[in-house]
Coordinates of C-alpha atoms in Angstrom, one line a residue:
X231 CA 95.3 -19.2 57.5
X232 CA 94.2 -16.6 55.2
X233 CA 90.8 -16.2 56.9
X234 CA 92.3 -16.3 60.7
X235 CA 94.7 -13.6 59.8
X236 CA 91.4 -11.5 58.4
X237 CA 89.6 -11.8 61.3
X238 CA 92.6 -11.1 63.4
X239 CA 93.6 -7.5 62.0
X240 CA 89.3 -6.5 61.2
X241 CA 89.1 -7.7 65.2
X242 CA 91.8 -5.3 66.2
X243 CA 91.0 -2.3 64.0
X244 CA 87.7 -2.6 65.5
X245 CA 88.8 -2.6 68.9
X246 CA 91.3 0.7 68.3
X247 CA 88.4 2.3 66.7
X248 CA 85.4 2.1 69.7
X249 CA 88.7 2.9 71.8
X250 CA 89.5 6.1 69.9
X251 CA 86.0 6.9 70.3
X252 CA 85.5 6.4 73.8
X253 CA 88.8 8.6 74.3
X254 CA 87.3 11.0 72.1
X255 CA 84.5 11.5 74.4
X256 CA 86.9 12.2 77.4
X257 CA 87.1 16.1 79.1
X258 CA 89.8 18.0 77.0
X259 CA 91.7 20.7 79.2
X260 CA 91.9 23.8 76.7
X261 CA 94.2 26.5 77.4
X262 CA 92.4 29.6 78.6
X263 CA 92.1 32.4 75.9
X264 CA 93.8 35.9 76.7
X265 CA 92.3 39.1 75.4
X266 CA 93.8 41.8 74.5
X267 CA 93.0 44.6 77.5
X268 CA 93.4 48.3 77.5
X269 CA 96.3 49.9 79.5
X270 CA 95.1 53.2 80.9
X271 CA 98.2 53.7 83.1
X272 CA 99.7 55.8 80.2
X273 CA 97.3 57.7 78.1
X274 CA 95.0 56.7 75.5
X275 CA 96.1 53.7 72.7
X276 CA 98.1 51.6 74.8
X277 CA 97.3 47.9 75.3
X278 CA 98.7 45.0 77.3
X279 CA 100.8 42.5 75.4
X280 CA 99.3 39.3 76.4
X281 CA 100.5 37.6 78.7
X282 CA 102.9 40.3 80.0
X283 CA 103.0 43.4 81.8
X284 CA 104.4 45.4 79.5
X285 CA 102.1 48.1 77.7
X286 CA 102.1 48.8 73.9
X287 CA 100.4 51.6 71.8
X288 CA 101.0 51.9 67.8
X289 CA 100.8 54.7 65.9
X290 CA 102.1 57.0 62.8
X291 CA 100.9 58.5 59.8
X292 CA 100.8 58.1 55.9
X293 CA 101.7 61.3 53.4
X294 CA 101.1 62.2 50.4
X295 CA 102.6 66.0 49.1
X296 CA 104.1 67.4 46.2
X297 CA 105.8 71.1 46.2
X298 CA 105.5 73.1 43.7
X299 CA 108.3 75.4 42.5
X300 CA 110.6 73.6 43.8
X301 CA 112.1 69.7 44.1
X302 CA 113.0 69.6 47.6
X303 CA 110.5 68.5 50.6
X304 CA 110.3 71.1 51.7
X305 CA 113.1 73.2 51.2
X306 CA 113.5 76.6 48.9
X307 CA 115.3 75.4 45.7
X308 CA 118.6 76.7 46.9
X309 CA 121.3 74.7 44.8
X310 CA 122.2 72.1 42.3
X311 CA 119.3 72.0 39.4
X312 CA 116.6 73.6 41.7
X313 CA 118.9 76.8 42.3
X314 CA 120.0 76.8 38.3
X315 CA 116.5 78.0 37.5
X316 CA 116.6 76.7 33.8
X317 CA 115.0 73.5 32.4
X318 CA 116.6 70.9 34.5
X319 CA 114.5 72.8 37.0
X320 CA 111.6 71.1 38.6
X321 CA 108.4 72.9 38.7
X322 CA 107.0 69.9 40.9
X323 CA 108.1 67.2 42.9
X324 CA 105.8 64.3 44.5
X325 CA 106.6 62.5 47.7
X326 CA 104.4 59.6 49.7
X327 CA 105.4 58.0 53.2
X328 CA 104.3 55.3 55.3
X329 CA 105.4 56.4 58.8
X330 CA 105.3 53.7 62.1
X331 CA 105.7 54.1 65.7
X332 CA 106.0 51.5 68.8
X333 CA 105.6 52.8 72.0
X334 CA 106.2 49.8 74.9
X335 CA 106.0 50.8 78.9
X336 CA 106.7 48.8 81.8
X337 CA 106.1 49.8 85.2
X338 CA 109.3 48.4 87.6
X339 CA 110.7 49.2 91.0
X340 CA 112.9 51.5 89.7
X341 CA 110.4 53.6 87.3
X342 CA 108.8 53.0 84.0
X343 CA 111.1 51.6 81.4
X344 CA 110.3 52.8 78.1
X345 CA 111.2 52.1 74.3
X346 CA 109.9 54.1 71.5
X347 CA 111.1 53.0 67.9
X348 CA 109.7 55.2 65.0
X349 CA 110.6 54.2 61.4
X350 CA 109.2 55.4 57.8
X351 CA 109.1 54.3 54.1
X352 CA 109.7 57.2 52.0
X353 CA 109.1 57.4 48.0
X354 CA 110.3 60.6 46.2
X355 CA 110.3 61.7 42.5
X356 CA 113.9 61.7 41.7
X357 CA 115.4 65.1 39.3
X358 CA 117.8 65.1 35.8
X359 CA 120.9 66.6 35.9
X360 CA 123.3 67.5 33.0
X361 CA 125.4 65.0 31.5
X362 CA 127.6 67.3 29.9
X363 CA 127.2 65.0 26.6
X364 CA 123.9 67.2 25.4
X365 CA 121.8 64.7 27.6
X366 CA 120.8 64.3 30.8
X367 CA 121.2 61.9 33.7
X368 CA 117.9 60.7 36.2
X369 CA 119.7 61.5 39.7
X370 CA 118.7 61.3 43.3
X371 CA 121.9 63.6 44.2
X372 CA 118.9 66.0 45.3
X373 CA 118.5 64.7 48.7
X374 CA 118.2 61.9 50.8
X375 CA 115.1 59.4 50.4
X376 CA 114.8 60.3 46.4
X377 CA 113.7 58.1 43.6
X378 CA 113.4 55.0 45.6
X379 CA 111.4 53.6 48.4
X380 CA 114.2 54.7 51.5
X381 CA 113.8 53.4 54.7
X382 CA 114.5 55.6 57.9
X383 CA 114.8 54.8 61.3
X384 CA 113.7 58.1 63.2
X385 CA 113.7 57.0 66.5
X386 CA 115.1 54.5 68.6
X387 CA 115.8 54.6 72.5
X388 CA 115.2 53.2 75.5
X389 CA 114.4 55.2 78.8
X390 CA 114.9 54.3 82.3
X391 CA 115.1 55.9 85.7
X392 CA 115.9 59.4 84.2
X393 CA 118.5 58.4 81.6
X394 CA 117.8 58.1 77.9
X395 CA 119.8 56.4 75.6
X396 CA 119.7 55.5 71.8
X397 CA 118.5 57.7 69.1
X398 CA 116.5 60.3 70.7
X399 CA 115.6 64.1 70.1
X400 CA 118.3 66.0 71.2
X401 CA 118.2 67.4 74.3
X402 CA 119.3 71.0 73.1
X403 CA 116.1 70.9 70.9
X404 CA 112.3 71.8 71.6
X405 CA 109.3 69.5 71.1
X406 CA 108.6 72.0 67.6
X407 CA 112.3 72.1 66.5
X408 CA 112.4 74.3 63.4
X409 CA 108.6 73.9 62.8
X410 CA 106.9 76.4 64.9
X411 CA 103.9 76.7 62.7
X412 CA 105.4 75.0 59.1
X413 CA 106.4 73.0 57.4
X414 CA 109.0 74.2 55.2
X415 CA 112.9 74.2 56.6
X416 CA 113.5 76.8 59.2
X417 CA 117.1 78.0 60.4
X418 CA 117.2 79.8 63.4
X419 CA 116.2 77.1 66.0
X420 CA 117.9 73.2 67.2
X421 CA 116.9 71.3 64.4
X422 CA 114.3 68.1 65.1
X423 CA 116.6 65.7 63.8
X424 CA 117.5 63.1 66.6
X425 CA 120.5 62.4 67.5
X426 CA 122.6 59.0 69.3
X427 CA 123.0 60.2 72.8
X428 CA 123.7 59.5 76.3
X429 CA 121.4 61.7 78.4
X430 CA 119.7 61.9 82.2
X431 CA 117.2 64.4 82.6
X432 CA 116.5 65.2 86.8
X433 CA 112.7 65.9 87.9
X434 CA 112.1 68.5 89.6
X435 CA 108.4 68.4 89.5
X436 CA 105.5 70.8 88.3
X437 CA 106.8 70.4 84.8
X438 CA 110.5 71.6 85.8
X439 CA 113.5 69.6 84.3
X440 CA 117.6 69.5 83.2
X441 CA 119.1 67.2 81.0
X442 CA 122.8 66.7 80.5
X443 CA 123.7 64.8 77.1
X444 CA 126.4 63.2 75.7
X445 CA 125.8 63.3 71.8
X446 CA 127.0 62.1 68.4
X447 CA 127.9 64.7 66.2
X448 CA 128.8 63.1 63.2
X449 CA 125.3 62.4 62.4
X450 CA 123.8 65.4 63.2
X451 CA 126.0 68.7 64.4
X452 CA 128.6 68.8 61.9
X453 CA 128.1 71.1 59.4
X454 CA 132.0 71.9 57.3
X455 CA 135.1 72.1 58.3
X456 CA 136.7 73.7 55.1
X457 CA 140.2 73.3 54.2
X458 CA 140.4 76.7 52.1
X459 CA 143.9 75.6 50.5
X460 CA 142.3 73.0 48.6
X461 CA 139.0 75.3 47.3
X462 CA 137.9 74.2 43.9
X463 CA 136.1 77.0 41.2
X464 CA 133.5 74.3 40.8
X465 CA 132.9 73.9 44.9
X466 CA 133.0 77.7 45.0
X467 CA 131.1 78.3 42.1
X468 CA 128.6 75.8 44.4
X469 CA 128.9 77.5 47.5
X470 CA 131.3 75.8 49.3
X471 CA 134.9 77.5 50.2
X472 CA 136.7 74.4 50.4
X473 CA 137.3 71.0 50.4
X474 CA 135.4 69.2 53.4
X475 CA 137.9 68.3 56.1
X476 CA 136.6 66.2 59.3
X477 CA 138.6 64.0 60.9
X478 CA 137.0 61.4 62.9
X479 CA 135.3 61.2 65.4
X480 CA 137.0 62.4 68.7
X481 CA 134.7 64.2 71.2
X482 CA 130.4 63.8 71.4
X483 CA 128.9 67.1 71.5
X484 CA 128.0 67.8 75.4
X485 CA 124.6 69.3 75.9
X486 CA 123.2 70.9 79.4
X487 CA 119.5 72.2 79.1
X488 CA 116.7 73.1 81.8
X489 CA 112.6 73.5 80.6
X490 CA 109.6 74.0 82.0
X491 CA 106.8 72.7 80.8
X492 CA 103.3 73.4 81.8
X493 CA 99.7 74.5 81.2
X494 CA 100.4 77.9 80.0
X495 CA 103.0 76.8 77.7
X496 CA 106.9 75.9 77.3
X497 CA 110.2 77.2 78.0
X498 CA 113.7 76.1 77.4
X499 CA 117.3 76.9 77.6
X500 CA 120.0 74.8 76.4
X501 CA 124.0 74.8 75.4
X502 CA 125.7 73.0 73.7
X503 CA 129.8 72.5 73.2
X504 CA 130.9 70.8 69.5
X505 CA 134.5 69.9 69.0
X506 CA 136.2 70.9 65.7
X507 CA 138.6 68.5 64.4
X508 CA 139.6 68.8 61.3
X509 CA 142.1 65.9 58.9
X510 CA 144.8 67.6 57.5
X511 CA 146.3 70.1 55.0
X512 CA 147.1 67.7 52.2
X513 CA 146.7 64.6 51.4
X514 CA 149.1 62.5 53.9
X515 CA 150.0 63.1 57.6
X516 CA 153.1 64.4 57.4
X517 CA 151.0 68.0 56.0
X518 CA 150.4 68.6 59.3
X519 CA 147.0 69.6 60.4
X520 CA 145.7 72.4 62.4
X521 CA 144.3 71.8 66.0
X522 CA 141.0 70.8 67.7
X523 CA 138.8 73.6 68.4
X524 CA 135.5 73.2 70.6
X525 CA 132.9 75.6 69.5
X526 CA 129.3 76.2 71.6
X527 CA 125.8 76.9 71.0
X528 CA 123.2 78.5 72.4
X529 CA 119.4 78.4 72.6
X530 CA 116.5 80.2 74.2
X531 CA 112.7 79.1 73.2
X532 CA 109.5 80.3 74.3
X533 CA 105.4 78.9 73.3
X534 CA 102.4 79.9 75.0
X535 CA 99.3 78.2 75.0
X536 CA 95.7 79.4 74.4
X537 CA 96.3 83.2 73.9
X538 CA 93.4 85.9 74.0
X539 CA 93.2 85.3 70.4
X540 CA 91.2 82.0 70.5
X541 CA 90.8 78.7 72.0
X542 CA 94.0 76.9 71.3
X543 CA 95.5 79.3 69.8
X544 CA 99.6 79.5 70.0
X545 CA 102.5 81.5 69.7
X546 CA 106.0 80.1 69.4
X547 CA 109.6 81.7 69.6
X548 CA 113.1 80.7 69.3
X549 CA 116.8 82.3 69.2
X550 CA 119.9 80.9 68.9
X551 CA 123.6 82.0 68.9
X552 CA 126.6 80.0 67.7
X553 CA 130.8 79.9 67.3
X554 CA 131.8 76.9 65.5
X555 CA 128.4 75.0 66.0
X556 CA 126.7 76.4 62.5
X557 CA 124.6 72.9 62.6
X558 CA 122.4 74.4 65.5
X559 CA 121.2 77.1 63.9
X560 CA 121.6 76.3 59.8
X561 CA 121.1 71.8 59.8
X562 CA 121.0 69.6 57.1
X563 CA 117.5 70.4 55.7
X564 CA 117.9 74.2 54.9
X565 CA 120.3 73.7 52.1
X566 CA 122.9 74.2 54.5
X567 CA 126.2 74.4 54.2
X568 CA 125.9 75.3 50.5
X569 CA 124.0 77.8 48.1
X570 CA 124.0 78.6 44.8
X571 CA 120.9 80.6 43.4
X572 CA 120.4 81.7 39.8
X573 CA 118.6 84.9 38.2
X574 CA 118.9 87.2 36.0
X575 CA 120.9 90.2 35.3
X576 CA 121.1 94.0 34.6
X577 CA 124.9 94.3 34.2
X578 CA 126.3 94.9 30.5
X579 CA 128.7 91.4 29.8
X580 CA 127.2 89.4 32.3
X581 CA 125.2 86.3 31.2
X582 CA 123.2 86.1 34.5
X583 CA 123.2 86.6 38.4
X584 CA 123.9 84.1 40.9
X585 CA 123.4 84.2 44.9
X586 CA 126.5 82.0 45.9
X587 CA 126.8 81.9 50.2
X588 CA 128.3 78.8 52.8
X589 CA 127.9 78.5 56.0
X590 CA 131.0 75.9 58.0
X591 CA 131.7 75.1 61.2
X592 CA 135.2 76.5 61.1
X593 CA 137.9 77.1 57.9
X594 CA 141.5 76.7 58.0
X595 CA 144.5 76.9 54.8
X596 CA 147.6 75.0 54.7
X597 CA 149.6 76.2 57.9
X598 CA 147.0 78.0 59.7
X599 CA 144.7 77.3 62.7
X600 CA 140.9 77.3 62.9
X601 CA 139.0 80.1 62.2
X602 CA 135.7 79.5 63.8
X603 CA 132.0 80.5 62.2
X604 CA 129.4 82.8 64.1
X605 CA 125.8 82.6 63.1
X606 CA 123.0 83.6 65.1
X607 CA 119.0 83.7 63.9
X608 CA 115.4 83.8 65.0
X609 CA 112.6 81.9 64.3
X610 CA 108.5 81.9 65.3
X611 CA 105.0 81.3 64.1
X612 CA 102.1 81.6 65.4
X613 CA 98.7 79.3 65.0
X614 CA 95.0 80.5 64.7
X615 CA 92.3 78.3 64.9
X616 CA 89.4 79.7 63.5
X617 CA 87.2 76.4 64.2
X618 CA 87.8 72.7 65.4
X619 CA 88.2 72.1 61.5
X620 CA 90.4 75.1 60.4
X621 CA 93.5 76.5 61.1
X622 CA 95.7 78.9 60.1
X623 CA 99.5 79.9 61.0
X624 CA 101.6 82.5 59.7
X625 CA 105.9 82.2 60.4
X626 CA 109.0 83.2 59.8
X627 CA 112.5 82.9 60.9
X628 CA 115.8 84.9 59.9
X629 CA 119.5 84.2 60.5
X630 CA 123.2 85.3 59.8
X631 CA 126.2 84.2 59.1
X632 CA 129.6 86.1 60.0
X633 CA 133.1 85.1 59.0
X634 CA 135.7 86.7 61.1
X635 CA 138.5 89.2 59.6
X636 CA 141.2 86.1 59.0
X637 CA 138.3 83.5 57.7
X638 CA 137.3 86.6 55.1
X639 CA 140.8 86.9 54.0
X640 CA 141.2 83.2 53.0
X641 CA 137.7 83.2 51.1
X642 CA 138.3 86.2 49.7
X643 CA 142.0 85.2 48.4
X644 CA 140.2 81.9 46.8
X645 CA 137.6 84.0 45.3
X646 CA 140.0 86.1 43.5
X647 CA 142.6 83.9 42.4
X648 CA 140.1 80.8 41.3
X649 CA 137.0 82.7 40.0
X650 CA 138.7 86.1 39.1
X651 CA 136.5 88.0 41.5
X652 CA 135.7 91.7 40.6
X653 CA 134.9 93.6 43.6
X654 CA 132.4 96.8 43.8
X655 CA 132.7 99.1 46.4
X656 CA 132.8 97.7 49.6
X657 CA 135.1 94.7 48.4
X658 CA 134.9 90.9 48.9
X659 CA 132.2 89.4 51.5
X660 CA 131.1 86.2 52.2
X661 CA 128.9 87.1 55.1
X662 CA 124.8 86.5 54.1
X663 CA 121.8 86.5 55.7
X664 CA 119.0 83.9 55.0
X665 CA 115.8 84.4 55.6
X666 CA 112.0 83.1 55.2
X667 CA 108.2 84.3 55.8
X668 CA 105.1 82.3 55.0
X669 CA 101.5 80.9 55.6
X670 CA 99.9 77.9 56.4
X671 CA 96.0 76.7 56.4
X672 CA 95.2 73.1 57.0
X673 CA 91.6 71.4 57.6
X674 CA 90.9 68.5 58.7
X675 CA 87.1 67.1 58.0
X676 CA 87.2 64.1 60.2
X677 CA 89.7 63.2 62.9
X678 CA 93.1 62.5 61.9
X679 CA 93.1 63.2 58.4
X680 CA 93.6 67.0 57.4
X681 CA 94.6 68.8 54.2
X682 CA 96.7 71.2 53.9
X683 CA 98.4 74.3 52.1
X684 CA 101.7 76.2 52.7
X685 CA 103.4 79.4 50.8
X686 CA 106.7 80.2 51.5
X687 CA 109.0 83.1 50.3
X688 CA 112.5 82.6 51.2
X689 CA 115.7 85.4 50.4
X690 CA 119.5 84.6 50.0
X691 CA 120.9 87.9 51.3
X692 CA 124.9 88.0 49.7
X693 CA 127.0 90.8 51.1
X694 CA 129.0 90.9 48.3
X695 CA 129.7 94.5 46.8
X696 CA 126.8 95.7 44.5
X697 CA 128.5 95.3 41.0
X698 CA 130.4 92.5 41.8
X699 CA 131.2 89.5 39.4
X700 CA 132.7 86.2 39.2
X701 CA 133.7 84.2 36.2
X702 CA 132.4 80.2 36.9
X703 CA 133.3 77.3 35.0
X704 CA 131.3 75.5 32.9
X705 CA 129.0 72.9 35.3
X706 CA 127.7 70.2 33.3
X707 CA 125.6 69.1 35.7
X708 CA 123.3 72.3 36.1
X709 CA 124.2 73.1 32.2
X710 CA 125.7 76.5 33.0
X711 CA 128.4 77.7 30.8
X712 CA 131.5 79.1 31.4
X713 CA 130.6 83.0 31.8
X714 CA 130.8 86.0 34.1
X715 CA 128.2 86.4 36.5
X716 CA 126.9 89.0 38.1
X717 CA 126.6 88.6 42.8
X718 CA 123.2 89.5 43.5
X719 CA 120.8 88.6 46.4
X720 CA 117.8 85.9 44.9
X721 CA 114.5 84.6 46.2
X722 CA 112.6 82.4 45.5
X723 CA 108.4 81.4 46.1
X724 CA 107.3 78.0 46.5
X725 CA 104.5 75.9 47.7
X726 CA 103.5 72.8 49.4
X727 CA 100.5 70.6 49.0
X728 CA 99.7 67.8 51.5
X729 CA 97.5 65.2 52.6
X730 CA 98.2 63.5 56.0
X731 CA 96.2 60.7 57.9
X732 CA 97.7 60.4 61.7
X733 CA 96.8 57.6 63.5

């Protein structure tokens, strides 16, 4: 029985095997292979997703940088430890980042629908602040994206049939924002930073088009709403004239713009209309609060291509005016809405000089309406290449800030009764002007990589009397001691060293 059953299973394991064999020899259908092909219908880099329609091109860049007399990137050291100008103070800072962009396009019956997504990683040496112990505390109260590895999403929108909608540059901005030939932080300009929108642009052809927007202004156009009632020596000692007041969100800002855009260069008008709605004037609703205010902006920007002075060569020019919309002139990287500089002295009882300025949005006290903010500035550069390897730029921009007679009498009033202010002639102030002139000379050896160095020498204009002083309290965290100080303009000279490979 043994042996029959052998024979049995050896017979049939032989059979499966010449029949696994003789199947193995059969025709296999194998799916056709798809290759990657190139997509010229938009430009160079873009690529056809297999097995779609759709278009894709990736790109970005990775930087590496440190500035040097200062810890911001890149920013003048304008407050906090980099304004105290003592040994908390950074002479350097590092910063690397890993930048990525995906660009898709589909072609439809209706028009090419786009997405564009750009997001970085973004490493930067953190600071030490005072711990008011006799010690010090590591900090990243500096800035955003310090002393870790901070993700950022810069971009993200969708585009279709003329409207464009996500997170987007903002339509009241040009392509150069507050970079016309720099790097450092510019006021005087629509800042880059993009903004959530709502927006159709119409075509009118040749490089002619208008945008209307509907925009968030929470994360981008706000700048202070100051409730001067509840003004603090230490925020005043820091540059700002009261405790920060928003309400939420109730209106986007709404943004009309036409530019041409052409061989010869670029050109642009926008406006812009920023509701002011403040919380209220203590700490419950039945304080009351004062009421909504909408304030404007407005921009005119100019850059021409390829002027006599070389091949490529550029020239670019913006002005802006504002009431109640400081954000479009002074944004979030130019120190704004605060300043407090240090220096020295030549006044008998003083133990040093400080610039302190603030620029809002609008400031109110307990009972009162909104008194809206005017600024108004200019900013340019202009670009010189010298070869296909080298090139050079020089810039500058300069703007203002004016508090009306009401708005001064609040400040003021805080300024005396908190700090004991000690006017020279000409009295209490808070108007300033800010301004900054520099150079920049980058080459780049092989495509896509290039070096460069920038010098910048920015000045914190106060219009407080000459001979003025204030007496600050003691702040721990920029180890300043409770003394008199003399108002006094300040400056300050930095540098910035980078390395950037684009690709």
């Amino acid at each position: 029985m043994k042996m029959a059953k052998s024979l049995f299973l050896g017979s049939t394991a032989g059979l499966i095997a010449i029949g696994g064999a003789q199947a193995a020899d059969l025709p296999v259908k194998v799916k056709a292979i798809e290759y990657v092909k190139v997509c010229s219908l938009y430009g160079a880099g873009f690529y056809y997703i297999p097995g779609t329609d759709t278009c894709i091109k990736l790109g970005g860049y990775l930087r590496a940088e440190t500035t040097l007399g200062t810890s911001y990137h890149y920013d003048a050291p304008t407050s906090f430890v980099g304004g105290a100008q003592n040994r908390l103070s950074e002479y350097y800072s590092w910063r690397a980042r890993q930048d990525i962009s995906v660009d898709t396009r589909t072609a439809t019956e209706y028009g090419v629908v786009r997405t564009f997504g750009e997001f970085a990683f973004t490493y930067t040496g953190g600071a030490y602040s005072g711990a008011g112990t006799g010690g010090t505390t590591y900090t990243s109260s500096i800035g955003s994206q310090v002393s870790s590895g901070t993700p950022g999403l810069y971009y993200a929108f969708i585009q279709f049939a003329g409207f464009t909608i996500g997170k987007a540059t903002s339509q009241f901005s040009t392509p150069w924002g507050q970079y016309a030939a720099n790097a450092i932080e510019l006021p005087g300009a629509g800042g880059w930073d993009p903004a959530n929108q709502f927006a159709y642009t119409f075509d009118f052809g040749q490089g002619v088009t208008a945008s209307v927007s509907a925009e968030d202004p929470v994360s981008r156009s706000q700048l202070a709403i100051w409730n001067v009632s509840a003004a603090t020596a230490g925020g005043l000692a820091a540059g700002a004239y009261g405790a920060s007041d928003f309400g939420g969100a109730r209106a986007p800002d709404l943004i009309g713009s036409v530019t041409v855009d052409q061989a010869w260069g670029y050109f642009k008008a926008s406006a812009a209309a920023h509701n002011n709605h403040a919380a209220y004037y203590g700490a419950t609703e039945v304080a009351g609060h004062p009421a909504d205010k909408w304030g404007w902006a407005g921009q005119v920007a100019l850059s021409i291509k390829n002027i006599p002075t070389g091949a490529g060569d550029s020239v670019s020019v913006t002005g802006v005016y504002t009431n109640g919309a400081s954000r479009y002139n002074f944004h979030d990287y130019t120190g704004a809405p605060s300043y407090a500089m240090y220096g020295g002295t030549g006044i008998a009882g003083a133990y040093q000089s400080v610039g302190i300025a603030g620029v809002s949005d609008a400031v109110f006290v307990a009972g009162s309406g909104q008194e809206l903010t005017t600024t108004y500035g200019i900013s340019g550069g202009y670009n010189h290449n010298w070869s296909p390897q080298w090139v050079s730029s020089i810039f500058g921009a300069y703007a203002a800030v004016r508090y009306n007679a009401t708005a001064k009498g609040y400040i003021c009033g805080a300024f005396v009764a908190t700090l004991a202010l000690s006017s020279g002639p000409g009295g209490c102030n808070p108007d300033f002007n800010y301004a900054v002139v520099g150079t920049r000379t980058g080459w780049t050896p092989v495509k896509g990589l290039t070096f460069s160095a920038e010098l910048a020498y920015t000045m914190l204009d106060q219009k407080y009397a000459s001979g003025s002083t204030v007496t600050l309290p003691v702040q721990t965290s920029i180890a300043k001691p409770a003394a008199t100080y003399e108002l006094k303009d300040q400056n300050a000279l930095t540098l910035l060293l980078r390395a950037q490979r684009t690709f």
